[in-house]
Amino acid sequence: MKLINVFHKMMVVTEMILVDMNQVTLSNLMVQIGGRKEIEPDLVRHMVLNSLRGYRSRFSDEYGELVLCYDDKTNWRREVFPNYKHSRRKDRKASKLDWNAIFDTLHLIRDELDEFFPYKVLQVENAEADDIIASVVFHVAKEPKNYEKVLILSGDKDFIQLQQHNFVSQYSPTQKKFMNGIDPTTYIKTHILQGDRSDGVPNFLSPDNTFVDELRQRPISKRKLETWIELEPEDYCNEEMMRNFHRNRTLIDLNYIPKELVSKCIQTYLETPNGDRKQLLNYFVKYKLRNLMENIGDF
């Protein structure tokens, strides 16, 4: 038994829990605030911290430490495709919620996590959390390791494509279940052809302005979809279809994140965390987090 433990310590081990913080915290926050318009920073702080405590308590023994990944306020995909996530911006403007206050509060808590907690807190200019998570996975895949185990904490189906790496698992906090078991190759091919309505990306038969101008997408039959997935796009695309195929692939396939951005994400990941556990007690006292202080060891 001792020999096994010594051998395990000698192995180069890569374990981590990559948390899609914007997706996880916003979905949780919508449930917590209900119909209230006012945003209470103390309530949001407790919600975020208690969620992280729960994830770490459940998964850290198997998957290692939390790595908190945030969207940046700027986004390279919008430079490539101005209509990217147009409907989300439109819906937030029409919403009764004070989205500026929501994001200000979440950014405040992000900065506190970065300063006081022992986790890596990653935000990279022009990158979404998806880009950071994918870049870290690419980095792990290229490094020669004896043992790798990465958990992606997010309900975003875009991460299914990263499961082509057998060390990647995905857990959806909202659905409370693992999302493994879907063939990543078939998934990404299908996703490129069908587009992503939630991100404002039309299917590859439809023009850029489809969702902005509330046009109907050109339908793709199940039979055609099944046929096209088995072929290369050059075998069935005319010029316009090929142009839209490249549009969707650039926006959806994480292998097409700009190389310089991938490098920047990896460089940020490799930096040492700013905070450490010695600061936690003072932080909990400062913000009167008495309930969480009882479980300080979970952090």
PDB file of C-alpha atoms in Angstrom:
ATOM      1  CA  MET A   1       0.000   0.000   0.000  1.00  0.00           C
ATOM      2  CA  LYS A   2       2.818   2.413   0.873  1.00  0.00           C
ATOM      3  CA  LEU A   3       4.550   1.690  -2.434  1.00  0.00           C
ATOM      4  CA  ILE A   4       1.356   2.586  -4.310  1.00  0.00           C
ATOM      5  CA  ASN A   5       1.077   5.893  -2.432  1.00  0.00           C
ATOM      6  CA  VAL A   6       4.735   6.738  -3.104  1.00  0.00           C
ATOM      7  CA  PHE A   7       4.266   5.922  -6.798  1.00  0.00           C
ATOM      8  CA  HIS A   8       1.157   8.098  -6.985  1.00  0.00           C
ATOM      9  CA  LYS A   9       3.042  11.062  -5.466  1.00  0.00           C
ATOM     10  CA  MET A  10       5.826  10.629  -8.038  1.00  0.00           C
ATOM     11  CA  MET A  11       3.327  10.851 -10.911  1.00  0.00           C
ATOM     12  CA  VAL A  12       2.806  14.179 -12.671  1.00  0.00           C
ATOM     13  CA  VAL A  13      -0.839  14.864 -11.892  1.00  0.00           C
ATOM     14  CA  THR A  14      -3.175  17.347 -13.580  1.00  0.00           C
ATOM     15  CA  GLU A  15      -6.551  17.660 -11.870  1.00  0.00           C
ATOM     16  CA  MET A  16      -8.839  20.674 -11.805  1.00  0.00           C
ATOM     17  CA  ILE A  17     -12.421  21.878 -11.792  1.00  0.00           C
ATOM     18  CA  LEU A  18     -12.923  24.526 -14.488  1.00  0.00           C
ATOM     19  CA  VAL A  19     -15.935  26.635 -13.466  1.00  0.00           C
ATOM     20  CA  ASP A  20     -17.831  28.617 -16.106  1.00  0.00           C
ATOM     21  CA  MET A  21     -18.532  31.403 -13.622  1.00  0.00           C
ATOM     22  CA  ASN A  22     -20.819  33.643 -15.694  1.00  0.00           C
ATOM     23  CA  GLN A  23     -23.033  30.735 -16.710  1.00  0.00           C
ATOM     24  CA  VAL A  24     -23.116  29.165 -13.254  1.00  0.00           C
ATOM     25  CA  THR A  25     -23.600  32.344 -11.216  1.00  0.00           C
ATOM     26  CA  LEU A  26     -26.187  33.991 -13.499  1.00  0.00           C
ATOM     27  CA  SER A  27     -28.397  30.896 -13.669  1.00  0.00           C
ATOM     28  CA  ASN A  28     -28.190  30.582  -9.887  1.00  0.00           C
ATOM     29  CA  LEU A  29     -28.760  34.303  -9.354  1.00  0.00           C
ATOM     30  CA  MET A  30     -31.972  34.342 -11.425  1.00  0.00           C
ATOM     31  CA  VAL A  31     -33.419  31.693  -9.115  1.00  0.00           C
ATOM     32  CA  GLN A  32     -32.293  33.530  -5.969  1.00  0.00           C
ATOM     33  CA  ILE A  33     -33.583  37.022  -6.790  1.00  0.00           C
ATOM     34  CA  GLY A  34     -36.897  35.869  -8.292  1.00  0.00           C
ATOM     35  CA  GLY A  35     -38.984  38.899  -9.192  1.00  0.00           C
ATOM     36  CA  ARG A  36     -37.010  41.373  -7.087  1.00  0.00           C
ATOM     37  CA  LYS A  37     -35.479  44.347  -8.887  1.00  0.00           C
ATOM     38  CA  GLU A  38     -32.993  45.354  -6.194  1.00  0.00           C
ATOM     39  CA  ILE A  39     -29.649  43.565  -6.082  1.00  0.00           C
ATOM     40  CA  GLU A  40     -28.259  42.970  -2.600  1.00  0.00           C
ATOM     41  CA  PRO A  41     -24.465  42.424  -2.746  1.00  0.00           C
ATOM     42  CA  ASP A  42     -24.442  40.562   0.577  1.00  0.00           C
ATOM     43  CA  LEU A  43     -27.047  38.085  -0.686  1.00  0.00           C
ATOM     44  CA  VAL A  44     -25.232  37.592  -4.005  1.00  0.00           C
ATOM     45  CA  ARG A  45     -21.876  37.171  -2.220  1.00  0.00           C
ATOM     46  CA  HIS A  46     -23.307  34.473   0.042  1.00  0.00           C
ATOM     47  CA  MET A  47     -24.936  32.744  -2.930  1.00  0.00           C
ATOM     48  CA  VAL A  48     -21.721  32.666  -4.986  1.00  0.00           C
ATOM     49  CA  LEU A  49     -19.555  31.508  -2.089  1.00  0.00           C
ATOM     50  CA  ASN A  50     -22.002  28.862  -0.921  1.00  0.00           C
ATOM     51  CA  SER A  51     -22.218  27.505  -4.472  1.00  0.00           C
ATOM     52  CA  LEU A  52     -18.426  27.280  -4.729  1.00  0.00           C
ATOM     53  CA  ARG A  53     -18.279  25.610  -1.318  1.00  0.00           C
ATOM     54  CA  GLY A  54     -20.810  23.024  -2.493  1.00  0.00           C
ATOM     55  CA  TYR A  55     -18.969  22.303  -5.751  1.00  0.00           C
ATOM     56  CA  ARG A  56     -15.627  22.002  -4.006  1.00  0.00           C
ATOM     57  CA  SER A  57     -17.010  19.753  -1.250  1.00  0.00           C
ATOM     58  CA  ARG A  58     -18.564  17.431  -3.801  1.00  0.00           C
ATOM     59  CA  PHE A  59     -15.907  17.270  -6.499  1.00  0.00           C
ATOM     60  CA  SER A  60     -12.464  18.297  -5.210  1.00  0.00           C
ATOM     61  CA  ASP A  61     -11.438  14.884  -3.854  1.00  0.00           C
ATOM     62  CA  GLU A  62     -11.758  13.418  -7.336  1.00  0.00           C
ATOM     63  CA  TYR A  63     -11.047  16.384  -9.595  1.00  0.00           C
ATOM     64  CA  GLY A  64      -8.767  18.731  -7.660  1.00  0.00           C
ATOM     65  CA  GLU A  65      -8.963  22.478  -7.118  1.00  0.00           C
ATOM     66  CA  LEU A  66     -11.361  25.078  -8.481  1.00  0.00           C
ATOM     67  CA  VAL A  67     -10.287  27.286 -11.395  1.00  0.00           C
ATOM     68  CA  LEU A  68     -12.753  30.163 -11.843  1.00  0.00           C
ATOM     69  CA  CYS A  69     -13.203  31.279 -15.465  1.00  0.00           C
ATOM     70  CA  TYR A  70     -14.945  34.562 -16.362  1.00  0.00           C
ATOM     71  CA  ASP A  71     -16.177  36.230 -19.550  1.00  0.00           C
ATOM     72  CA  ASP A  72     -14.455  39.472 -20.450  1.00  0.00           C
ATOM     73  CA  LYS A  73     -16.591  42.534 -21.257  1.00  0.00           C
ATOM     74  CA  THR A  74     -15.155  42.489 -24.799  1.00  0.00           C
ATOM     75  CA  ASN A  75     -15.501  39.520 -27.106  1.00  0.00           C
ATOM     76  CA  TRP A  76     -13.527  38.555 -30.221  1.00  0.00           C
ATOM     77  CA  ARG A  77     -16.548  36.771 -31.724  1.00  0.00           C
ATOM     78  CA  ARG A  78     -18.469  40.032 -31.883  1.00  0.00           C
ATOM     79  CA  GLU A  79     -15.652  41.519 -33.936  1.00  0.00           C
ATOM     80  CA  VAL A  80     -15.936  38.599 -36.375  1.00  0.00           C
ATOM     81  CA  PHE A  81     -19.743  38.512 -36.304  1.00  0.00           C
ATOM     82  CA  PRO A  82     -21.421  41.712 -34.960  1.00  0.00           C
ATOM     83  CA  ASN A  83     -24.749  39.914 -34.468  1.00  0.00           C
ATOM     84  CA  TYR A  84     -23.231  37.475 -31.970  1.00  0.00           C
ATOM     85  CA  LYS A  85     -25.514  37.231 -28.889  1.00  0.00           C
ATOM     86  CA  HIS A  86     -27.579  40.132 -30.229  1.00  0.00           C
ATOM     87  CA  SER A  87     -30.824  38.796 -28.733  1.00  0.00           C
ATOM     88  CA  ARG A  88     -29.296  38.549 -25.242  1.00  0.00           C
ATOM     89  CA  ARG A  89     -28.266  42.191 -25.335  1.00  0.00           C
ATOM     90  CA  LYS A  90     -31.722  43.114 -26.638  1.00  0.00           C
ATOM     91  CA  ASP A  91     -33.516  41.070 -23.960  1.00  0.00           C
ATOM     92  CA  ARG A  92     -31.446  42.633 -21.173  1.00  0.00           C
ATOM     93  CA  LYS A  93     -32.273  46.141 -22.362  1.00  0.00           C
ATOM     94  CA  ALA A  94     -35.974  45.251 -22.283  1.00  0.00           C
ATOM     95  CA  SER A  95     -35.700  43.547 -18.887  1.00  0.00           C
ATOM     96  CA  LYS A  96     -36.893  45.179 -15.673  1.00  0.00           C
ATOM     97  CA  LEU A  97     -33.755  43.931 -13.920  1.00  0.00           C
ATOM     98  CA  ASP A  98     -30.881  46.332 -13.373  1.00  0.00           C
ATOM     99  CA  TRP A  99     -28.253  44.414 -15.350  1.00  0.00           C
ATOM    100  CA  ASN A 100     -25.589  47.044 -14.711  1.00  0.00           C
ATOM    101  CA  ALA A 101     -26.036  46.505 -10.968  1.00  0.00           C
ATOM    102  CA  ILE A 102     -26.004  42.725 -11.421  1.00  0.00           C
ATOM    103  CA  PHE A 103     -22.734  42.751 -13.336  1.00  0.00           C
ATOM    104  CA  ASP A 104     -21.162  45.360 -11.048  1.00  0.00           C
ATOM    105  CA  THR A 105     -21.930  43.089  -8.075  1.00  0.00           C
ATOM    106  CA  LEU A 106     -20.622  39.964  -9.785  1.00  0.00           C
ATOM    107  CA  HIS A 107     -17.436  41.802 -10.793  1.00  0.00           C
ATOM    108  CA  LEU A 108     -16.980  43.016  -7.215  1.00  0.00           C
ATOM    109  CA  ILE A 109     -17.215  39.435  -5.933  1.00  0.00           C
ATOM    110  CA  ARG A 110     -14.892  38.239  -8.703  1.00  0.00           C
ATOM    111  CA  ASP A 111     -12.261  40.724  -7.509  1.00  0.00           C
ATOM    112  CA  GLU A 112     -12.711  39.570  -3.901  1.00  0.00           C
ATOM    113  CA  LEU A 113     -12.258  35.934  -4.937  1.00  0.00           C
ATOM    114  CA  ASP A 114      -9.105  36.887  -6.812  1.00  0.00           C
ATOM    115  CA  GLU A 115      -7.660  38.826  -3.873  1.00  0.00           C
ATOM    116  CA  PHE A 116      -8.527  36.611  -0.921  1.00  0.00           C
ATOM    117  CA  PHE A 117      -9.200  33.044  -2.087  1.00  0.00           C
ATOM    118  CA  PRO A 118      -6.656  30.351  -3.022  1.00  0.00           C
ATOM    119  CA  TYR A 119      -8.194  29.669  -6.438  1.00  0.00           C
ATOM    120  CA  LYS A 120      -7.017  30.784  -9.853  1.00  0.00           C
ATOM    121  CA  VAL A 121      -9.415  33.463 -11.100  1.00  0.00           C
ATOM    122  CA  LEU A 122      -9.071  33.810 -14.864  1.00  0.00           C
ATOM    123  CA  GLN A 123     -10.314  36.627 -17.072  1.00  0.00           C
ATOM    124  CA  VAL A 124      -8.616  37.440 -20.358  1.00  0.00           C
ATOM    125  CA  GLU A 125      -9.203  40.469 -22.568  1.00  0.00           C
ATOM    126  CA  ASN A 126     -11.467  39.654 -25.541  1.00  0.00           C
ATOM    127  CA  ALA A 127     -12.124  36.089 -24.311  1.00  0.00           C
ATOM    128  CA  GLU A 128     -15.232  34.299 -23.105  1.00  0.00           C
ATOM    129  CA  ALA A 129     -15.018  31.738 -20.320  1.00  0.00           C
ATOM    130  CA  ASP A 130     -15.466  29.133 -23.101  1.00  0.00           C
ATOM    131  CA  ASP A 131     -12.187  30.271 -24.645  1.00  0.00           C
ATOM    132  CA  ILE A 132     -10.319  30.073 -21.344  1.00  0.00           C
ATOM    133  CA  ILE A 133     -11.691  26.628 -20.504  1.00  0.00           C
ATOM    134  CA  ALA A 134     -10.935  25.282 -23.982  1.00  0.00           C
ATOM    135  CA  SER A 135      -7.415  26.755 -23.947  1.00  0.00           C
ATOM    136  CA  VAL A 136      -6.625  25.126 -20.590  1.00  0.00           C
ATOM    137  CA  VAL A 137      -7.916  21.782 -21.881  1.00  0.00           C
ATOM    138  CA  PHE A 138      -5.753  22.144 -25.019  1.00  0.00           C
ATOM    139  CA  HIS A 139      -2.760  22.907 -22.798  1.00  0.00           C
ATOM    140  CA  VAL A 140      -3.355  19.835 -20.629  1.00  0.00           C
ATOM    141  CA  ALA A 141      -3.794  17.644 -23.717  1.00  0.00           C
ATOM    142  CA  LYS A 142      -0.409  18.713 -25.120  1.00  0.00           C
ATOM    143  CA  GLU A 143       1.535  18.333 -21.886  1.00  0.00           C
ATOM    144  CA  PRO A 144       2.916  14.817 -21.221  1.00  0.00           C
ATOM    145  CA  LYS A 145       1.239  13.769 -17.963  1.00  0.00           C
ATOM    146  CA  ASN A 146       0.899  10.464 -16.160  1.00  0.00           C
ATOM    147  CA  TYR A 147      -2.550  11.311 -14.881  1.00  0.00           C
ATOM    148  CA  GLU A 148      -5.137  13.849 -16.041  1.00  0.00           C
ATOM    149  CA  LYS A 149      -8.663  14.524 -14.835  1.00  0.00           C
ATOM    150  CA  VAL A 150     -10.530  17.726 -15.669  1.00  0.00           C
ATOM    151  CA  LEU A 151     -14.119  18.561 -14.725  1.00  0.00           C
ATOM    152  CA  ILE A 152     -15.932  21.368 -16.535  1.00  0.00           C
ATOM    153  CA  LEU A 153     -18.656  22.826 -14.334  1.00  0.00           C
ATOM    154  CA  SER A 154     -21.218  24.255 -16.761  1.00  0.00           C
ATOM    155  CA  GLY A 155     -24.465  23.395 -18.484  1.00  0.00           C
ATOM    156  CA  ASP A 156     -23.205  24.864 -21.778  1.00  0.00           C
ATOM    157  CA  LYS A 157     -23.413  22.169 -24.459  1.00  0.00           C
ATOM    158  CA  ASP A 158     -20.540  23.789 -26.387  1.00  0.00           C
ATOM    159  CA  PHE A 159     -18.181  21.992 -24.017  1.00  0.00           C
ATOM    160  CA  ILE A 160     -19.323  18.595 -25.285  1.00  0.00           C
ATOM    161  CA  GLN A 161     -16.788  19.006 -28.107  1.00  0.00           C
ATOM    162  CA  LEU A 162     -13.967  19.055 -25.526  1.00  0.00           C
ATOM    163  CA  GLN A 163     -14.935  15.552 -24.460  1.00  0.00           C
ATOM    164  CA  GLN A 164     -12.937  14.285 -27.429  1.00  0.00           C
ATOM    165  CA  HIS A 165     -10.209  14.343 -24.759  1.00  0.00           C
ATOM    166  CA  ASN A 166     -10.968  11.344 -22.566  1.00  0.00           C
ATOM    167  CA  PHE A 167      -9.775  13.104 -19.396  1.00  0.00           C
ATOM    168  CA  VAL A 168     -12.612  15.690 -19.651  1.00  0.00           C
ATOM    169  CA  SER A 169     -15.916  15.328 -17.800  1.00  0.00           C
ATOM    170  CA  GLN A 170     -18.738  17.865 -17.639  1.00  0.00           C
ATOM    171  CA  TYR A 171     -21.323  18.467 -14.937  1.00  0.00           C
ATOM    172  CA  SER A 172     -24.355  20.761 -15.243  1.00  0.00           C
ATOM    173  CA  PRO A 173     -25.185  22.436 -11.898  1.00  0.00           C
ATOM    174  CA  THR A 174     -28.675  23.463 -13.087  1.00  0.00           C
ATOM    175  CA  GLN A 175     -29.605  19.976 -14.339  1.00  0.00           C
ATOM    176  CA  LYS A 176     -27.621  18.356 -11.498  1.00  0.00           C
ATOM    177  CA  LYS A 177     -26.171  15.695 -13.773  1.00  0.00           C
ATOM    178  CA  PHE A 178     -23.088  14.771 -15.778  1.00  0.00           C
ATOM    179  CA  MET A 179     -23.251  15.539 -19.504  1.00  0.00           C
ATOM    180  CA  ASN A 180     -20.897  12.867 -20.786  1.00  0.00           C
ATOM    181  CA  GLY A 181     -21.937  10.168 -23.247  1.00  0.00           C
ATOM    182  CA  ILE A 182     -22.636  12.296 -26.364  1.00  0.00           C
ATOM    183  CA  ASP A 183     -20.297  11.687 -29.305  1.00  0.00           C
ATOM    184  CA  PRO A 184     -18.277  14.956 -29.508  1.00  0.00           C
ATOM    185  CA  THR A 185     -17.420  14.600 -33.223  1.00  0.00           C
ATOM    186  CA  THR A 186     -21.035  14.176 -34.318  1.00  0.00           C
ATOM    187  CA  TYR A 187     -22.115  16.897 -31.926  1.00  0.00           C
ATOM    188  CA  ILE A 188     -19.778  19.588 -33.266  1.00  0.00           C
ATOM    189  CA  LYS A 189     -20.552  18.755 -36.910  1.00  0.00           C
ATOM    190  CA  THR A 190     -24.285  18.983 -36.190  1.00  0.00           C
ATOM    191  CA  HIS A 191     -23.892  22.169 -34.180  1.00  0.00           C
ATOM    192  CA  ILE A 192     -21.988  23.930 -36.972  1.00  0.00           C
ATOM    193  CA  LEU A 193     -24.660  23.061 -39.534  1.00  0.00           C
ATOM    194  CA  GLN A 194     -27.615  23.924 -37.286  1.00  0.00           C
ATOM    195  CA  GLY A 195     -26.091  27.055 -35.752  1.00  0.00           C
ATOM    196  CA  ASP A 196     -26.881  28.282 -32.251  1.00  0.00           C
ATOM    197  CA  ARG A 197     -30.007  30.403 -31.825  1.00  0.00           C
ATOM    198  CA  SER A 198     -29.151  31.279 -28.214  1.00  0.00           C
ATOM    199  CA  ASP A 199     -25.908  32.897 -29.430  1.00  0.00           C
ATOM    200  CA  GLY A 200     -27.522  34.501 -32.476  1.00  0.00           C
ATOM    201  CA  VAL A 201     -25.771  32.175 -34.952  1.00  0.00           C
ATOM    202  CA  PRO A 202     -28.108  31.055 -37.785  1.00  0.00           C
ATOM    203  CA  ASN A 203     -27.867  27.656 -39.458  1.00  0.00           C
ATOM    204  CA  PHE A 204     -25.438  27.476 -42.352  1.00  0.00           C
ATOM    205  CA  LEU A 205     -28.203  27.849 -44.960  1.00  0.00           C
ATOM    206  CA  SER A 206     -29.319  31.207 -43.555  1.00  0.00           C
ATOM    207  CA  PRO A 207     -27.862  34.745 -43.783  1.00  0.00           C
ATOM    208  CA  ASP A 208     -26.138  36.682 -40.992  1.00  0.00           C
ATOM    209  CA  ASN A 209     -29.142  38.926 -40.267  1.00  0.00           C
ATOM    210  CA  THR A 210     -31.641  36.084 -39.768  1.00  0.00           C
ATOM    211  CA  PHE A 211     -32.278  36.597 -36.054  1.00  0.00           C
ATOM    212  CA  VAL A 212     -31.631  40.355 -35.958  1.00  0.00           C
ATOM    213  CA  ASP A 213     -34.311  40.971 -38.620  1.00  0.00           C
ATOM    214  CA  GLU A 214     -36.534  38.158 -37.318  1.00  0.00           C
ATOM    215  CA  LEU A 215     -36.382  36.162 -40.551  1.00  0.00           C
ATOM    216  CA  ARG A 216     -37.203  32.472 -40.827  1.00  0.00           C
ATOM    217  CA  GLN A 217     -34.227  30.164 -41.138  1.00  0.00           C
ATOM    218  CA  ARG A 218     -34.052  27.956 -44.195  1.00  0.00           C
ATOM    219  CA  PRO A 219     -35.001  24.517 -42.841  1.00  0.00           C
ATOM    220  CA  ILE A 220     -32.581  21.590 -42.754  1.00  0.00           C
ATOM    221  CA  SER A 221     -34.308  18.225 -43.016  1.00  0.00           C
ATOM    222  CA  LYS A 222     -33.227  15.362 -40.807  1.00  0.00           C
ATOM    223  CA  ARG A 223     -32.303  13.316 -43.881  1.00  0.00           C
ATOM    224  CA  LYS A 224     -30.055  16.044 -45.301  1.00  0.00           C
ATOM    225  CA  LEU A 225     -28.460  16.645 -41.921  1.00  0.00           C
ATOM    226  CA  GLU A 226     -27.591  12.966 -41.526  1.00  0.00           C
ATOM    227  CA  THR A 227     -26.129  12.908 -45.053  1.00  0.00           C
ATOM    228  CA  TRP A 228     -24.085  16.102 -44.704  1.00  0.00           C
ATOM    229  CA  ILE A 229     -22.576  15.065 -41.363  1.00  0.00           C
ATOM    230  CA  GLU A 230     -20.927  12.122 -43.117  1.00  0.00           C
ATOM    231  CA  LEU A 231     -19.431  14.323 -45.878  1.00  0.00           C
ATOM    232  CA  GLU A 232     -16.861  17.094 -46.104  1.00  0.00           C
ATOM    233  CA  PRO A 233     -18.439  20.545 -46.687  1.00  0.00           C
ATOM    234  CA  GLU A 234     -16.672  20.794 -50.048  1.00  0.00           C
ATOM    235  CA  ASP A 235     -18.809  17.863 -51.202  1.00  0.00           C
ATOM    236  CA  TYR A 236     -22.194  19.567 -50.762  1.00  0.00           C
ATOM    237  CA  CYS A 237     -21.704  23.330 -50.277  1.00  0.00           C
ATOM    238  CA  ASN A 238     -22.177  26.011 -52.905  1.00  0.00           C
ATOM    239  CA  GLU A 239     -20.310  29.303 -52.431  1.00  0.00           C
ATOM    240  CA  GLU A 240     -22.864  30.860 -50.061  1.00  0.00           C
ATOM    241  CA  MET A 241     -23.262  27.677 -48.005  1.00  0.00           C
ATOM    242  CA  MET A 242     -19.480  27.366 -47.680  1.00  0.00           C
ATOM    243  CA  ARG A 243     -19.207  30.976 -46.554  1.00  0.00           C
ATOM    244  CA  ASN A 244     -21.834  30.398 -43.835  1.00  0.00           C
ATOM    245  CA  PHE A 245     -20.270  27.086 -42.861  1.00  0.00           C
ATOM    246  CA  HIS A 246     -16.974  28.880 -42.180  1.00  0.00           C
ATOM    247  CA  ARG A 247     -18.861  31.585 -40.263  1.00  0.00           C
ATOM    248  CA  ASN A 248     -20.437  29.007 -37.968  1.00  0.00           C
ATOM    249  CA  ARG A 249     -17.302  26.933 -37.567  1.00  0.00           C
ATOM    250  CA  THR A 250     -15.300  29.993 -36.518  1.00  0.00           C
ATOM    251  CA  LEU A 251     -17.910  30.991 -33.937  1.00  0.00           C
ATOM    252  CA  ILE A 252     -18.764  27.529 -32.579  1.00  0.00           C
ATOM    253  CA  ASP A 253     -15.797  25.176 -32.958  1.00  0.00           C
ATOM    254  CA  LEU A 254     -13.416  25.842 -30.069  1.00  0.00           C
ATOM    255  CA  ASN A 255     -10.482  24.680 -32.199  1.00  0.00           C
ATOM    256  CA  TYR A 256     -10.901  27.948 -34.136  1.00  0.00           C
ATOM    257  CA  ILE A 257     -10.248  30.288 -31.226  1.00  0.00           C
ATOM    258  CA  PRO A 258      -7.491  32.678 -32.435  1.00  0.00           C
ATOM    259  CA  LYS A 259      -4.102  31.166 -31.596  1.00  0.00           C
ATOM    260  CA  GLU A 260      -2.800  34.336 -29.942  1.00  0.00           C
ATOM    261  CA  LEU A 261      -5.831  34.347 -27.634  1.00  0.00           C
ATOM    262  CA  VAL A 262      -5.277  30.683 -26.727  1.00  0.00           C
ATOM    263  CA  SER A 263      -1.673  31.532 -25.807  1.00  0.00           C
ATOM    264  CA  LYS A 264      -2.818  34.463 -23.670  1.00  0.00           C
ATOM    265  CA  CYS A 265      -5.366  32.266 -21.866  1.00  0.00           C
ATOM    266  CA  ILE A 266      -2.759  29.590 -21.143  1.00  0.00           C
ATOM    267  CA  GLN A 267      -0.260  32.182 -19.919  1.00  0.00           C
ATOM    268  CA  THR A 268      -2.890  33.579 -17.527  1.00  0.00           C
ATOM    269  CA  TYR A 269      -3.735  30.078 -16.285  1.00  0.00           C
ATOM    270  CA  LEU A 270      -0.077  29.325 -15.508  1.00  0.00           C
ATOM    271  CA  GLU A 271       0.219  32.328 -13.169  1.00  0.00           C
ATOM    272  CA  THR A 272       0.124  31.764  -9.393  1.00  0.00           C
ATOM    273  CA  PRO A 273      -3.164  32.632  -7.602  1.00  0.00           C
ATOM    274  CA  ASN A 274      -3.159  35.975  -5.786  1.00  0.00           C
ATOM    275  CA  GLY A 275      -4.964  34.826  -2.632  1.00  0.00           C
ATOM    276  CA  ASP A 276      -4.366  32.069  -0.095  1.00  0.00           C
ATOM    277  CA  ARG A 277      -6.288  30.296   2.668  1.00  0.00           C
ATOM    278  CA  LYS A 278      -4.628  32.353   5.413  1.00  0.00           C
ATOM    279  CA  GLN A 279      -6.777  35.315   4.374  1.00  0.00           C
ATOM    280  CA  LEU A 280     -10.127  33.547   4.488  1.00  0.00           C
ATOM    281  CA  LEU A 281     -10.966  34.040   8.162  1.00  0.00           C
ATOM    282  CA  ASN A 282     -10.395  37.817   8.010  1.00  0.00           C
ATOM    283  CA  TYR A 283     -12.476  37.971   4.818  1.00  0.00           C
ATOM    284  CA  PHE A 284     -15.390  36.057   6.367  1.00  0.00           C
ATOM    285  CA  VAL A 285     -15.287  38.285   9.459  1.00  0.00           C
ATOM    286  CA  LYS A 286     -15.162  41.467   7.352  1.00  0.00           C
ATOM    287  CA  TYR A 287     -18.305  40.522   5.408  1.00  0.00           C
ATOM    288  CA  LYS A 288     -20.072  38.895   8.383  1.00  0.00           C
ATOM    289  CA  LEU A 289     -20.326  35.502   6.688  1.00  0.00           C
ATOM    290  CA  ARG A 290     -21.044  33.677   9.955  1.00  0.00           C
ATOM    291  CA  ASN A 291     -22.865  30.700   8.420  1.00  0.00           C
ATOM    292  CA  LEU A 292     -20.077  30.065   5.947  1.00  0.00           C
ATOM    293  CA  MET A 293     -17.402  30.599   8.604  1.00  0.00           C
ATOM    294  CA  GLU A 294     -18.610  27.379  10.270  1.00  0.00           C
ATOM    295  CA  ASN A 295     -17.615  25.557   7.066  1.00  0.00           C
ATOM    296  CA  ILE A 296     -14.408  27.454   6.342  1.00  0.00           C
ATOM    297  CA  GLY A 297     -12.553  24.159   5.848  1.00  0.00           C
ATOM    298  CA  ASP A 298     -14.704  23.459   2.777  1.00  0.00           C
ATOM    299  CA  PHE A 299     -13.008  26.352   0.978  1.00  0.00           C
TER     300      PHE A 299
END
